[in-house]
Amino acid sequence: MENSLGLLRIHMQRGVNLAVRDMKSSDPYVIVKMGKQKLKTRVVKRSLNPEWNELLTLSISDPNVPIKLFVYDRDTFTFDDKMGDAEFDIGPFLQVISMGLAGLPDGTVITKVGPNRQNCLAEDSCIVFSNGKVVQNMVLRLRNVECGEVELQLQWIATSGSKRLLSRNRVMGFLKIHVQRGINLAVRDIVTSDPYVVLKLGKQKLKSRVMKANVNPEWNEDFSLYVTDPKLPVELCVYDKDTFSFDDKMGEAEIEIAPLHKAAKMHLKGIPDGTVLSKIQPSNQNCLVEESCITWTGGRVVQNMILRLRNVECGEVELQLQWADVS
């Protein structure tokens, strides 16, 4: 325990559509392993959708070691039957914990981890600020079994060793991006496209919903990215969703956030709504289609912009930026 960075509390919530291992049901329980640590839930009798609602706590000394999860069916007279396994990476969660965030609005989504071939996520896993704490919700798809998922939530408990987690690059604030619409996007199917937007900043990656058969899509979606260095631009990429092949690229652009951050640092209050604080002109060094105004709107500093997509025959994306300081 002397090398522990802290404690990871796992709220093992429930299983969903687990495999049948007895006559018509199963008696499932979960085992969690990390290194030499091994924890076990109680057995829920005759249920393929068990509600465990148990708290399991692991001591974390090496955040690079994956946590493994095994589901079993309890048998009285034979060996317990396997009902699938999964593993999850706590690296993204601990990266957010190391920021030392406090005072955020309840429900703020700090970042999302998407499902891919390297993890067991069944859907986007959101790391959120909830009730004064950072938590991560996840749904894991079980492997080596015909069906089944497990829902859980992660929470961090700081100890004396947690000071070693503190990041040198403190979070300076949050960038809220309202992706409004695409304009005259490129055709990538026969006569249209199924576009979606991906936003990237460092290791953060967020994705909009897909708009079917529309080269002028109205997304109207809000995203939040944490910012450690406002000099780094946000990368925006547009893709056409394909079912049976790789998604086609539909152009890209960069979002410069330094001017917005500079205006937000003025800590303005009480000025008339609609006051223009600054204007950024289109140039060869940015992706702006037209002049972008930073204004005082609704008691906040916001920036409206239209970006011309690069490396594509046509297409623009309209969005609005808003800066939120970390309390």
Coordinates of C-alpha atoms in Angstrom, one line a residue:
M1 CA 0.0 0.0 0.0
E2 CA 3.0 2.4 0.5
N3 CA 3.3 2.7 -3.3
S4 CA -0.5 3.3 -3.8
L5 CA -1.6 6.3 -5.8
G6 CA -5.1 6.0 -4.4
L7 CA -8.1 3.8 -4.3
L8 CA -10.4 3.0 -7.2
R9 CA -14.0 2.4 -6.1
I10 CA -16.0 0.3 -8.6
H11 CA -19.7 0.4 -8.3
M12 CA -20.7 -2.9 -9.9
Q13 CA -24.3 -2.0 -10.9
R14 CA -25.8 -4.7 -13.0
G15 CA -25.6 -7.3 -15.8
V16 CA -27.6 -7.1 -18.9
N17 CA -28.8 -10.0 -21.0
L18 CA -26.3 -12.5 -19.6
A19 CA -25.8 -16.0 -21.0
V20 CA -27.9 -18.9 -19.8
R21 CA -25.8 -21.5 -18.0
D22 CA -28.5 -23.5 -16.1
M23 CA -31.8 -24.8 -17.4
K24 CA -33.3 -21.4 -18.3
S25 CA -31.3 -18.9 -16.3
S26 CA -28.0 -18.5 -14.4
D27 CA -26.8 -17.6 -10.9
P28 CA -24.2 -14.9 -11.8
Y29 CA -21.5 -13.2 -9.9
V30 CA -18.5 -11.0 -10.9
I31 CA -14.8 -11.4 -10.0
V32 CA -12.6 -8.3 -10.5
K33 CA -8.8 -8.8 -10.7
M34 CA -5.9 -6.4 -10.9
G35 CA -2.4 -7.7 -10.3
K36 CA -2.6 -9.8 -7.1
Q37 CA -5.9 -8.2 -6.0
K38 CA -9.1 -10.2 -6.4
L39 CA -12.6 -9.1 -5.4
K40 CA -15.9 -10.8 -5.8
T41 CA -19.6 -9.8 -5.8
R42 CA -22.4 -11.7 -4.2
V43 CA -24.3 -14.3 -6.3
V44 CA -27.7 -13.2 -7.6
K45 CA -30.0 -16.3 -8.0
R46 CA -31.8 -17.1 -11.2
S47 CA -31.3 -13.8 -13.1
L48 CA -29.9 -12.9 -16.5
N49 CA -30.2 -9.2 -15.6
P50 CA -28.8 -9.2 -12.1
E51 CA -28.7 -6.0 -10.0
W52 CA -25.6 -6.4 -7.9
N53 CA -25.2 -2.7 -6.7
E54 CA -22.0 -3.5 -4.9
L55 CA -19.0 -1.4 -4.1
L56 CA -15.6 -3.0 -4.7
T57 CA -12.3 -1.1 -3.9
L58 CA -8.9 -1.7 -5.5
S59 CA -5.6 -0.1 -4.5
I60 CA -3.9 1.5 -7.5
S61 CA -0.1 1.5 -7.7
D62 CA 0.3 1.2 -11.5
P63 CA -2.4 2.8 -13.6
N64 CA -1.1 1.0 -16.7
V65 CA -2.2 -2.4 -15.4
P66 CA -5.7 -3.2 -16.9
I67 CA -8.5 -4.3 -14.6
K68 CA -10.0 -7.7 -15.6
L69 CA -13.6 -8.6 -15.0
F70 CA -15.0 -12.2 -15.1
V71 CA -18.6 -13.3 -14.8
Y72 CA -19.5 -16.8 -13.5
D73 CA -22.5 -18.9 -13.0
R74 CA -22.6 -20.4 -9.5
D75 CA -23.0 -24.2 -9.4
T76 CA -23.3 -26.2 -6.2
F77 CA -22.0 -29.6 -7.3
T78 CA -19.7 -28.7 -10.2
F79 CA -17.2 -26.1 -11.2
D80 CA -18.7 -22.7 -11.8
D81 CA -19.5 -22.0 -15.4
K82 CA -17.8 -19.1 -17.3
M83 CA -20.2 -16.4 -18.5
G84 CA -17.7 -14.1 -20.3
D85 CA -15.0 -11.7 -19.4
A86 CA -13.9 -8.1 -20.1
E87 CA -11.2 -5.6 -19.2
F88 CA -11.0 -1.9 -18.9
D89 CA -8.4 0.8 -18.9
I90 CA -8.4 3.4 -16.2
G91 CA -5.8 5.6 -17.9
P92 CA -8.2 8.2 -19.2
F93 CA -10.1 8.4 -15.9
L94 CA -6.9 9.0 -13.9
Q95 CA -5.8 11.6 -16.4
V96 CA -8.9 13.6 -15.6
I97 CA -8.4 12.9 -11.8
S98 CA -4.9 14.4 -12.1
M99 CA -6.3 17.7 -13.2
G100 CA -7.7 18.4 -9.7
L101 CA -11.0 19.8 -11.1
A102 CA -13.5 21.4 -8.7
G103 CA -16.6 23.6 -8.8
L104 CA -17.9 22.5 -12.2
P105 CA -21.6 22.4 -12.9
D106 CA -23.2 19.1 -12.0
G107 CA -23.4 16.8 -15.0
T108 CA -20.5 18.4 -16.9
V109 CA -19.1 15.9 -19.4
I110 CA -15.3 16.3 -19.1
T111 CA -14.4 13.8 -21.9
K112 CA -15.7 10.6 -23.6
V113 CA -13.9 7.4 -24.4
G114 CA -15.3 5.7 -27.5
P115 CA -15.6 2.0 -28.1
N116 CA -13.0 0.4 -30.4
R117 CA -11.3 -2.9 -31.2
Q118 CA -8.8 -2.4 -28.4
N119 CA -11.4 -2.1 -25.6
C120 CA -14.6 -3.8 -24.4
L121 CA -16.9 -0.7 -24.4
A122 CA -20.4 -1.3 -25.7
E123 CA -20.9 2.5 -26.1
D124 CA -19.3 5.9 -25.4
S125 CA -18.0 6.0 -21.8
C126 CA -18.5 9.5 -20.3
I127 CA -16.2 10.9 -17.6
V128 CA -18.4 13.5 -15.8
F129 CA -18.4 15.8 -12.8
S130 CA -21.3 14.5 -10.7
N131 CA -22.2 15.6 -7.1
G132 CA -18.8 17.2 -6.6
K133 CA -16.8 14.2 -7.8
V134 CA -15.4 12.9 -11.1
V135 CA -16.9 9.6 -12.1
Q136 CA -16.8 7.4 -15.2
N137 CA -19.8 5.4 -16.4
M138 CA -19.2 2.4 -18.6
V139 CA -21.0 -0.5 -20.2
L140 CA -18.7 -3.4 -21.0
R141 CA -19.5 -6.0 -23.6
L142 CA -18.4 -9.4 -22.4
R143 CA -16.0 -11.5 -24.5
N144 CA -15.8 -15.2 -25.1
V145 CA -19.5 -15.7 -24.6
E146 CA -22.6 -15.5 -26.8
C147 CA -24.1 -12.4 -25.1
G148 CA -24.0 -10.2 -22.1
E149 CA -23.0 -6.7 -20.8
V150 CA -22.0 -5.3 -17.4
E151 CA -22.7 -1.8 -16.3
L152 CA -20.4 -0.1 -13.7
Q153 CA -19.2 3.3 -12.5
L154 CA -15.7 4.3 -11.4
Q155 CA -14.9 6.8 -8.6
W156 CA -11.6 7.8 -7.1
I157 CA -10.7 7.9 -3.4
A158 CA -7.6 10.1 -2.8
T159 CA -4.9 8.9 -0.3
S160 CA -1.6 10.4 0.8
G161 CA 0.0 9.0 -2.3
S162 CA -2.5 10.8 -4.6
K163 CA -0.3 13.9 -4.7
R164 CA 1.9 12.1 -7.2
L165 CA -1.0 12.1 -9.7
L166 CA -1.2 15.9 -9.9
S167 CA -0.5 17.0 -13.4
R168 CA 2.0 19.8 -14.2
N169 CA -0.2 20.9 -17.0
R170 CA -3.2 22.2 -15.1
V171 CA -6.5 22.6 -16.8
M172 CA -7.0 26.3 -17.8
G173 CA -10.7 26.0 -18.7
F174 CA -13.3 24.3 -20.8
L175 CA -14.1 25.0 -24.4
K176 CA -17.7 24.5 -25.2
I177 CA -18.3 23.9 -28.9
H178 CA -21.8 24.2 -30.4
V179 CA -21.6 22.5 -33.8
Q180 CA -24.5 24.0 -35.7
R181 CA -24.5 22.8 -39.3
G182 CA -22.7 21.8 -42.4
I183 CA -23.0 23.8 -45.6
N184 CA -22.7 22.4 -49.2
L185 CA -20.7 19.3 -48.0
A186 CA -19.1 17.0 -50.5
V187 CA -21.0 14.0 -52.0
R188 CA -19.4 10.7 -51.0
D189 CA -22.2 8.3 -51.8
I190 CA -24.2 8.2 -55.1
V191 CA -25.9 11.6 -54.8
T192 CA -25.5 12.6 -51.2
S193 CA -23.5 11.8 -47.9
D194 CA -24.2 10.6 -44.3
P195 CA -21.9 13.2 -42.5
Y196 CA -20.7 13.4 -39.0
V197 CA -18.1 15.5 -37.2
V198 CA -15.1 14.5 -35.1
L199 CA -13.4 17.0 -32.8
K200 CA -9.9 16.3 -31.5
L201 CA -7.7 18.1 -28.9
G202 CA -4.7 16.2 -27.6
K203 CA -6.0 12.8 -26.6
Q204 CA -9.6 14.0 -26.4
K205 CA -11.9 12.9 -29.2
L206 CA -15.6 13.7 -29.5
K207 CA -18.0 12.7 -32.3
S208 CA -21.4 14.1 -33.4
R209 CA -24.3 12.0 -34.6
V210 CA -24.6 10.9 -38.2
M211 CA -27.0 12.8 -40.4
K212 CA -28.5 10.5 -43.0
A213 CA -28.5 11.6 -46.7
N214 CA -27.8 15.3 -46.2
V215 CA -25.1 17.5 -47.5
N216 CA -26.5 20.5 -45.5
P217 CA -26.9 18.8 -42.1
E218 CA -28.2 20.5 -39.0
W219 CA -26.3 18.9 -36.1
N220 CA -27.0 21.4 -33.3
E221 CA -24.9 19.4 -30.8
D222 CA -22.9 20.7 -27.9
F223 CA -19.4 19.4 -26.9
S224 CA -16.9 20.2 -24.1
L225 CA -13.1 19.9 -24.2
Y226 CA -10.7 20.6 -21.4
V227 CA -7.9 23.0 -22.4
T228 CA -4.4 22.9 -20.9
D229 CA -2.8 25.0 -23.6
P230 CA -5.0 27.5 -25.5
K231 CA -2.3 27.8 -28.2
L232 CA -3.1 24.3 -29.5
P233 CA -5.9 24.3 -32.1
V234 CA -8.9 22.0 -32.1
E235 CA -8.9 19.6 -35.1
L236 CA -12.3 19.2 -36.8
C237 CA -12.8 16.4 -39.3
V238 CA -16.0 15.5 -41.3
Y239 CA -16.6 12.0 -42.4
D240 CA -19.3 10.1 -44.5
K241 CA -20.6 7.1 -42.6
D242 CA -20.4 3.9 -44.5
T243 CA -21.8 0.5 -43.4
F244 CA -19.6 -1.9 -45.3
S245 CA -16.3 0.0 -45.8
F246 CA -14.1 2.6 -44.1
D247 CA -15.8 6.0 -43.6
D248 CA -14.9 8.5 -46.3
K249 CA -13.2 11.7 -45.5
M250 CA -15.1 14.9 -46.3
G251 CA -12.6 17.5 -45.3
E252 CA -11.0 19.0 -42.2
A253 CA -10.3 22.3 -40.5
E254 CA -8.6 23.8 -37.4
I255 CA -10.2 25.9 -34.8
E256 CA -8.0 28.5 -33.2
I257 CA -9.0 29.1 -29.6
A258 CA -6.3 31.5 -28.5
P259 CA -8.3 34.7 -29.4
L260 CA -11.3 33.5 -27.5
H261 CA -9.2 32.6 -24.4
K262 CA -7.6 36.1 -24.6
A263 CA -11.0 37.7 -24.5
A264 CA -12.2 35.5 -21.7
K265 CA -9.3 36.5 -19.6
M266 CA -10.6 40.1 -19.5
H267 CA -13.2 38.9 -17.0
L268 CA -15.8 41.3 -18.3
K269 CA -19.0 42.0 -16.5
G270 CA -22.0 44.3 -17.0
I271 CA -21.3 45.4 -20.6
P272 CA -24.2 45.7 -23.1
D273 CA -25.4 42.4 -24.7
G274 CA -24.0 42.0 -28.2
T275 CA -20.9 44.1 -27.6
V276 CA -18.2 43.0 -30.1
L277 CA -14.9 42.4 -28.2
S278 CA -12.7 41.3 -31.1
K279 CA -12.8 40.4 -34.7
I280 CA -10.6 37.8 -36.5
Q281 CA -10.2 38.0 -40.2
P282 CA -9.9 35.1 -42.6
S283 CA -6.3 34.5 -43.8
N284 CA -4.0 31.9 -45.3
Q285 CA -3.1 30.9 -41.7
N286 CA -6.7 30.0 -40.6
C287 CA -9.8 28.2 -42.0
L288 CA -12.2 31.1 -41.6
V289 CA -14.6 31.7 -44.5
E290 CA -15.5 35.2 -43.2
E291 CA -14.9 37.6 -40.4
S292 CA -15.3 35.8 -37.0
C293 CA -16.7 38.0 -34.1
I294 CA -16.0 37.5 -30.4
T295 CA -19.0 39.0 -28.6
W296 CA -20.5 39.4 -25.1
T297 CA -23.7 37.5 -25.4
G298 CA -26.1 36.5 -22.7
G299 CA -23.5 37.3 -20.0
R300 CA -20.8 35.1 -21.7
V301 CA -17.9 35.5 -24.1
V302 CA -18.8 33.6 -27.3
Q303 CA -17.3 33.3 -30.8
N304 CA -19.2 32.5 -34.0
M305 CA -17.3 31.2 -36.9
I306 CA -17.7 29.5 -40.3
L307 CA -14.9 27.2 -41.3
R308 CA -13.9 26.2 -44.8
L309 CA -13.0 22.6 -45.0
R310 CA -9.6 21.7 -46.4
N311 CA -8.5 18.8 -48.6
V312 CA -12.0 18.5 -50.2
E313 CA -13.8 19.9 -53.2
C314 CA -16.3 21.9 -51.1
G315 CA -17.9 22.3 -47.7
E316 CA -18.2 24.5 -44.7
V317 CA -19.0 24.0 -41.0
E318 CA -20.7 26.6 -38.9
L319 CA -20.2 26.6 -35.1
Q320 CA -20.0 28.7 -31.9
L321 CA -17.4 28.6 -29.2
Q322 CA -17.8 29.5 -25.5
W323 CA -15.1 29.6 -22.8
A324 CA -15.8 28.4 -19.3
D325 CA -13.2 29.0 -16.5
V326 CA -12.3 26.3 -14.0
S327 CA -13.5 27.4 -10.5

